PDB file of C-alpha atoms in Angstrom:
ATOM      1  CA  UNK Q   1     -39.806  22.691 -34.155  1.00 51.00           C
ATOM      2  CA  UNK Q   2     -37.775  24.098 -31.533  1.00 51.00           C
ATOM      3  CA  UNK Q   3     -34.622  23.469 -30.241  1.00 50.00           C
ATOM      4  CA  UNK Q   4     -35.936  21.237 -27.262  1.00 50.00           C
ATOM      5  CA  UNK Q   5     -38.406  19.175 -28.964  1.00 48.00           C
ATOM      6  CA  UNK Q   6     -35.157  18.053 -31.035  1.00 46.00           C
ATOM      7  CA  UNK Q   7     -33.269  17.168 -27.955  1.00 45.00           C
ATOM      8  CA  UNK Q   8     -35.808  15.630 -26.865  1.00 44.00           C
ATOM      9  CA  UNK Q   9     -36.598  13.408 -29.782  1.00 44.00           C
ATOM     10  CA  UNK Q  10     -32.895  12.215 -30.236  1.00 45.00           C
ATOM     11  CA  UNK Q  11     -32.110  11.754 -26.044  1.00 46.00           C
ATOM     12  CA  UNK Q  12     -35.266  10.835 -25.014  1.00 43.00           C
ATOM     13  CA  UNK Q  13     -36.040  10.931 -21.319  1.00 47.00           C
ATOM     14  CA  UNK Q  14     -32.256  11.855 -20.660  1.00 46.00           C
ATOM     15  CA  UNK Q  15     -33.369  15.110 -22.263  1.00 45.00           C
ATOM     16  CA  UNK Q  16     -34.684  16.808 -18.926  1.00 47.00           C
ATOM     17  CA  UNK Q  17     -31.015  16.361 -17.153  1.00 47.00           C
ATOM     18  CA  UNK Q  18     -29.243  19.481 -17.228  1.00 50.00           C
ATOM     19  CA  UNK Q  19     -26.041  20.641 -18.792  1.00 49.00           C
ATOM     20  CA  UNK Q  20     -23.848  19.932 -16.331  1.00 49.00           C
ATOM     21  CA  UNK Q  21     -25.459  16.304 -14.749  1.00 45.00           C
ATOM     22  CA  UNK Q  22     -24.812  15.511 -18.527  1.00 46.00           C
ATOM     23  CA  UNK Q  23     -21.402  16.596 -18.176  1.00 44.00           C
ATOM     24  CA  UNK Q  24     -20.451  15.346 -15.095  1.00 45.00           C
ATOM     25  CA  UNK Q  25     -21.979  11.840 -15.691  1.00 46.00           C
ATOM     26  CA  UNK Q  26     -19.860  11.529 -19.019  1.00 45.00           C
ATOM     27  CA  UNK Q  27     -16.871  12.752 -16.677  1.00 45.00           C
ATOM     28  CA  UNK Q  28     -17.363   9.585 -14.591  1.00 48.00           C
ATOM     29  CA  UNK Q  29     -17.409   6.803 -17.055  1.00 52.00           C
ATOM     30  CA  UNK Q  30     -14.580   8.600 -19.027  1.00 51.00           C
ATOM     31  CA  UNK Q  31     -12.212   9.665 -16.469  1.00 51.00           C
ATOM     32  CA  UNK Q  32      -8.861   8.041 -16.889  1.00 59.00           C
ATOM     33  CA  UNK Q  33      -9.020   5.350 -13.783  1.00 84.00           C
ATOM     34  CA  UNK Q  34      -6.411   3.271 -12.156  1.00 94.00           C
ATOM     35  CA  UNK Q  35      -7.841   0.675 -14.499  1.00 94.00           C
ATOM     36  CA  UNK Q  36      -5.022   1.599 -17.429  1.00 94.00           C
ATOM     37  CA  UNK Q  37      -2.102   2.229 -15.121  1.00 95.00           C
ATOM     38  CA  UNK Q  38      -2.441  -1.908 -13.795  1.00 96.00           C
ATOM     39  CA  UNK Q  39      -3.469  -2.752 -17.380  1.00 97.00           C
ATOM     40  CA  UNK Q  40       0.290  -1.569 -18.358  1.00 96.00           C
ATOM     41  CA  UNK Q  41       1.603  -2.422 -15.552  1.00 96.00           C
ATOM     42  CA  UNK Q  42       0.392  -6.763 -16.392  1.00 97.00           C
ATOM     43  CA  UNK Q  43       1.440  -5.795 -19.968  1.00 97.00           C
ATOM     44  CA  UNK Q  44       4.560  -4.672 -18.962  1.00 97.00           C
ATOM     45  CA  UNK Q  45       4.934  -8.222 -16.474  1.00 96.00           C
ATOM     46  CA  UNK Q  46       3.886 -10.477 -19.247  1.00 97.00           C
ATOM     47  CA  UNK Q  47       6.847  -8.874 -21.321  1.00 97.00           C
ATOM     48  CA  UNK Q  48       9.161  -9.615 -18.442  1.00 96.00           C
ATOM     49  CA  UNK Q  49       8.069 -13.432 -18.024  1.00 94.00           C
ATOM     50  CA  UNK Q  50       8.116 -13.846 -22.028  1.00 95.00           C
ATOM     51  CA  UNK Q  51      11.656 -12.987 -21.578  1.00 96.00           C
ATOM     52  CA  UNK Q  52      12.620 -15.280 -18.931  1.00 93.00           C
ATOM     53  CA  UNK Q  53      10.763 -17.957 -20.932  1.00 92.00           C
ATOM     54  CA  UNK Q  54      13.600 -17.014 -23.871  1.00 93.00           C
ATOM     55  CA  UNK Q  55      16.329 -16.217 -21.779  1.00 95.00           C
ATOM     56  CA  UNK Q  56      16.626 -18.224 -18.748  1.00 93.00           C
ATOM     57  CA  UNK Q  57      13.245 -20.266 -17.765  1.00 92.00           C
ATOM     58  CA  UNK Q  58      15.042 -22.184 -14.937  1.00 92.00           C
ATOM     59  CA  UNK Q  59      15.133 -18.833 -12.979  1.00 94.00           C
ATOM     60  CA  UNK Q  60      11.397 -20.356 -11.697  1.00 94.00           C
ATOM     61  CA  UNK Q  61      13.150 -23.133 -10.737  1.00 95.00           C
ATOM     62  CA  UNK Q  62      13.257 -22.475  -6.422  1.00 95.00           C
ATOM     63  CA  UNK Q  63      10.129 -20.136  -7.246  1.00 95.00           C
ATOM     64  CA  UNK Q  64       7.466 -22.569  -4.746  1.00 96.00           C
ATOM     65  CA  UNK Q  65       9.980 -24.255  -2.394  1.00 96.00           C
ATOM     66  CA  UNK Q  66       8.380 -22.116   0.319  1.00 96.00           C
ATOM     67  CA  UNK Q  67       5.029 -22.967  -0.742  1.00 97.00           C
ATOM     68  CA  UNK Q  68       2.639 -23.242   2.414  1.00 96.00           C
ATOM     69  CA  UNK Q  69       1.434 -26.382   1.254  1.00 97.00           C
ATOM     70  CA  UNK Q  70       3.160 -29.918  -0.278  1.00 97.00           C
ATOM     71  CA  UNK Q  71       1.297 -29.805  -3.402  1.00 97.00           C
ATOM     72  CA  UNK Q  72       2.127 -26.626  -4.052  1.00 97.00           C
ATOM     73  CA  UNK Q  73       5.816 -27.696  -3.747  1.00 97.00           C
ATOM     74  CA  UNK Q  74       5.236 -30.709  -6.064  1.00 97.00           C
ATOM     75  CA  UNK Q  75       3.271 -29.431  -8.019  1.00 96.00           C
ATOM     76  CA  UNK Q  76       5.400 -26.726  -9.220  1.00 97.00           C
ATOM     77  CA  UNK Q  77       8.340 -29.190  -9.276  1.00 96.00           C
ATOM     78  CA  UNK Q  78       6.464 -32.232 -11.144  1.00 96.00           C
ATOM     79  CA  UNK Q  79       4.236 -30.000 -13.688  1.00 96.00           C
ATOM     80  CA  UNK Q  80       5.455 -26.347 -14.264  1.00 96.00           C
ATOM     81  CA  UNK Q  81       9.175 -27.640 -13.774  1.00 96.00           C
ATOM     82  CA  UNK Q  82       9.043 -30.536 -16.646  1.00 96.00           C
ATOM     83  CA  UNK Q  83       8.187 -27.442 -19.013  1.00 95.00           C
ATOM     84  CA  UNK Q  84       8.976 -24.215 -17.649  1.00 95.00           C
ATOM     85  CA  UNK Q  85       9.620 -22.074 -20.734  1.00 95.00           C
ATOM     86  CA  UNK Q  86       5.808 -23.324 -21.320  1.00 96.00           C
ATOM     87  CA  UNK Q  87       4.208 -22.190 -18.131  1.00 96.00           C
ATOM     88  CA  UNK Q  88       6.269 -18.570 -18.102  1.00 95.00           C
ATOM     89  CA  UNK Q  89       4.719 -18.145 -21.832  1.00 96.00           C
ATOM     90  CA  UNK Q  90       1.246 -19.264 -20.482  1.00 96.00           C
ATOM     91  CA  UNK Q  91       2.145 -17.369 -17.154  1.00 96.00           C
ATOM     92  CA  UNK Q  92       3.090 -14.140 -19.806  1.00 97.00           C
ATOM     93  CA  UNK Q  93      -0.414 -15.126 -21.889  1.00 97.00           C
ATOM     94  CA  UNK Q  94      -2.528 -14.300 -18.391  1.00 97.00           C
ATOM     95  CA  UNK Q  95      -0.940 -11.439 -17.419  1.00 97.00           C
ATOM     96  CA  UNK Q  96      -1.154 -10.032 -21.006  1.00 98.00           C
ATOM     97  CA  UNK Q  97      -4.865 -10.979 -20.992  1.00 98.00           C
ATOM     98  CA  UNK Q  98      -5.534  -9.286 -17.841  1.00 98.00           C
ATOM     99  CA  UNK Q  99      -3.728  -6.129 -18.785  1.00 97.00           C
ATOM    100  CA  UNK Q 100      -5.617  -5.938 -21.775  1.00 97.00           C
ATOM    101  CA  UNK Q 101      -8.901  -6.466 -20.464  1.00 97.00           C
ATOM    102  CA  UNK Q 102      -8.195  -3.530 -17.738  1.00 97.00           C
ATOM    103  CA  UNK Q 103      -7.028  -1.382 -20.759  1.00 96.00           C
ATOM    104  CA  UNK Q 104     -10.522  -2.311 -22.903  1.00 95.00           C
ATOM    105  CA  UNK Q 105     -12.506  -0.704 -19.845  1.00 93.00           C
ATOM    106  CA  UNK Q 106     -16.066  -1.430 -18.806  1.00 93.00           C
ATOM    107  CA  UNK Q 107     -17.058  -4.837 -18.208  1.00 94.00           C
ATOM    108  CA  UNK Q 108     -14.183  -6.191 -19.414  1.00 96.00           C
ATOM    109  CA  UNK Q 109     -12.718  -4.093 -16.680  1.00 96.00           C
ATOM    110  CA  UNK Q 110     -14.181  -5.511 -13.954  1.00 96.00           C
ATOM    111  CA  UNK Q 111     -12.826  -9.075 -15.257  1.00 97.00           C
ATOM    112  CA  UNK Q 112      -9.759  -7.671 -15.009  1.00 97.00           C
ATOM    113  CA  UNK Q 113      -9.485  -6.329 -11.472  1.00 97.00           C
ATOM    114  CA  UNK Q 114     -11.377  -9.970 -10.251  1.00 97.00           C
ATOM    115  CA  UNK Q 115      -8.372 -11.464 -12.213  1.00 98.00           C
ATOM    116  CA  UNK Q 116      -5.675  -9.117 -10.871  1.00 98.00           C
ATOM    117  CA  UNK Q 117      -7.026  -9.501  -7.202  1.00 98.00           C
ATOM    118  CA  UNK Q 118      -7.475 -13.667  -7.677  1.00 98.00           C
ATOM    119  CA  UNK Q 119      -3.668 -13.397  -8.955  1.00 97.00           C
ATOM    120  CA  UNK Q 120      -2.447 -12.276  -6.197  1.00 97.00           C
ATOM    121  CA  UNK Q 121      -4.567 -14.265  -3.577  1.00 97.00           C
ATOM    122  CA  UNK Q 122      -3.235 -17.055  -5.182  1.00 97.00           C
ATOM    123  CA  UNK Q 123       0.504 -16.214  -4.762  1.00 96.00           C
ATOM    124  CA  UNK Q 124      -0.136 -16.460  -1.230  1.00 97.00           C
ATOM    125  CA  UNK Q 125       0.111 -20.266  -1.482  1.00 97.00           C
ATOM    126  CA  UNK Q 126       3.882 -19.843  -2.417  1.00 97.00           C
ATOM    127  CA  UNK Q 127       4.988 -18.809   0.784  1.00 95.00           C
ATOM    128  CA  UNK Q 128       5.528 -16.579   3.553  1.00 94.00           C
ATOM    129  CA  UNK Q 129       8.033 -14.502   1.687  1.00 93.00           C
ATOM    130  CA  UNK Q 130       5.442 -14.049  -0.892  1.00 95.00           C
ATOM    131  CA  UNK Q 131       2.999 -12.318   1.503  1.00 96.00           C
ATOM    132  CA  UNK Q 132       5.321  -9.485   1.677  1.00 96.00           C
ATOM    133  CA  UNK Q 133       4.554  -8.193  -1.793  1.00 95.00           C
ATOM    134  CA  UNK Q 134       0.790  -9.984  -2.168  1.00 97.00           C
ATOM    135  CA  UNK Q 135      -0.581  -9.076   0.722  1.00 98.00           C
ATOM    136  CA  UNK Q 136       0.354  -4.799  -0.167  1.00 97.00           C
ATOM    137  CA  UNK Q 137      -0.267  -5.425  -3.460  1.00 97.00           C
ATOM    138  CA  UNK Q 138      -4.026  -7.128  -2.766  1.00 97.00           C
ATOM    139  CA  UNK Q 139      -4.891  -4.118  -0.527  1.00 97.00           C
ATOM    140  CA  UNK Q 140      -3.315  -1.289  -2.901  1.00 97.00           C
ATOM    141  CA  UNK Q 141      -5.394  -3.135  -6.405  1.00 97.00           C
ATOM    142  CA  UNK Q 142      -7.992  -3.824  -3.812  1.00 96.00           C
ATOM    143  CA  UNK Q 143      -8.664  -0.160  -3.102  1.00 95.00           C
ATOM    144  CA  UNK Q 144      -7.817   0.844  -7.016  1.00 95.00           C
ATOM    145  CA  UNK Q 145     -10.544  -1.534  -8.343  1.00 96.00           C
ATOM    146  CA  UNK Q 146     -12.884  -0.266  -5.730  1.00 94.00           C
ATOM    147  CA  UNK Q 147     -12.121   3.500  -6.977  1.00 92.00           C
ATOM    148  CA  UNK Q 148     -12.575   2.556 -10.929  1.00 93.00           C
ATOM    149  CA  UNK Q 149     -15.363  -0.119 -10.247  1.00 92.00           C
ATOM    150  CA  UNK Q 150     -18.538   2.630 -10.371  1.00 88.00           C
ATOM    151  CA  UNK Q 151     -16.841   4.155 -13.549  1.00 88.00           C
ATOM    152  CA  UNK Q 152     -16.496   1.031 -15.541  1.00 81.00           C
TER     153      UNK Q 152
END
């Protein structure tokens, strides 16, 4: 039997790509992507919030008095304020979820960067002083999830 009947028989129809397609296909789906650098980056958040939860939990306290609308206000002063060493661990648990579902890659991936890009479109209810760091940071993950997106 030679050499190409064997390829063929383990790849299949993938058999008839060449060398380098092969190669450069595997250097898509395995090239490190922006994906692991956010993934840290929530990891490294959720670590932050756990210890605020510890340390100091009524640092959230003034966190939604600029909130564009009144039920964000009360809502963040009747519910997340009865308990707030509860919502920054729960706060912690999403971030740490989303980092390591951009750190798993592929499909999980992709959850990620929709729940990294929600995140942030949601802390545009808190205010216009929060737009100064959502709005950048939705464009900037925007653009990274749109790089990593055809790799994942």
């Amino acid at each position: 039997m030679s050499s190409n009947a064997k390829v063929i028989g383990v790849a299949g129809p993938r058999a008839a790509t060449t060398g380098s397609e092969s190669s450069q296909s595997r250097g898509r789906r395995n090239r490190p992507g922006f994906s692991s650098a956010v993934g840290g980056f929530y990891l490294a958040a959720a670590g932050v919030n756990t210890g605020l939860a510890i340390g100091n939990a009524g640092v959230y306290r003034h966190f939604a008095d600029h909130g564009l609308f009144g039920f964000v206000r009360t809502g963040w002063a009747e519910i997340v304020m009865t308990n707030p060493a509860l919502w920054a661990v729960l706060l912690a648990a999403g971030e740490a979820c989303l980092g390591i579902t951009l750190l798993l890659g592929g499909t999980f991936a992709r959850w990620g960067w929709v729940g990294v890009l929600a995140f942030h479109a949601l802390l545009l209810l808190f205010g216009w002083g929060d737009w100064a760091y959502a709005v950048p940071a939705l464009v900037l993950f925007g653009v990274l999830a749109r790089h990593d997106w055809d790799s994942l």
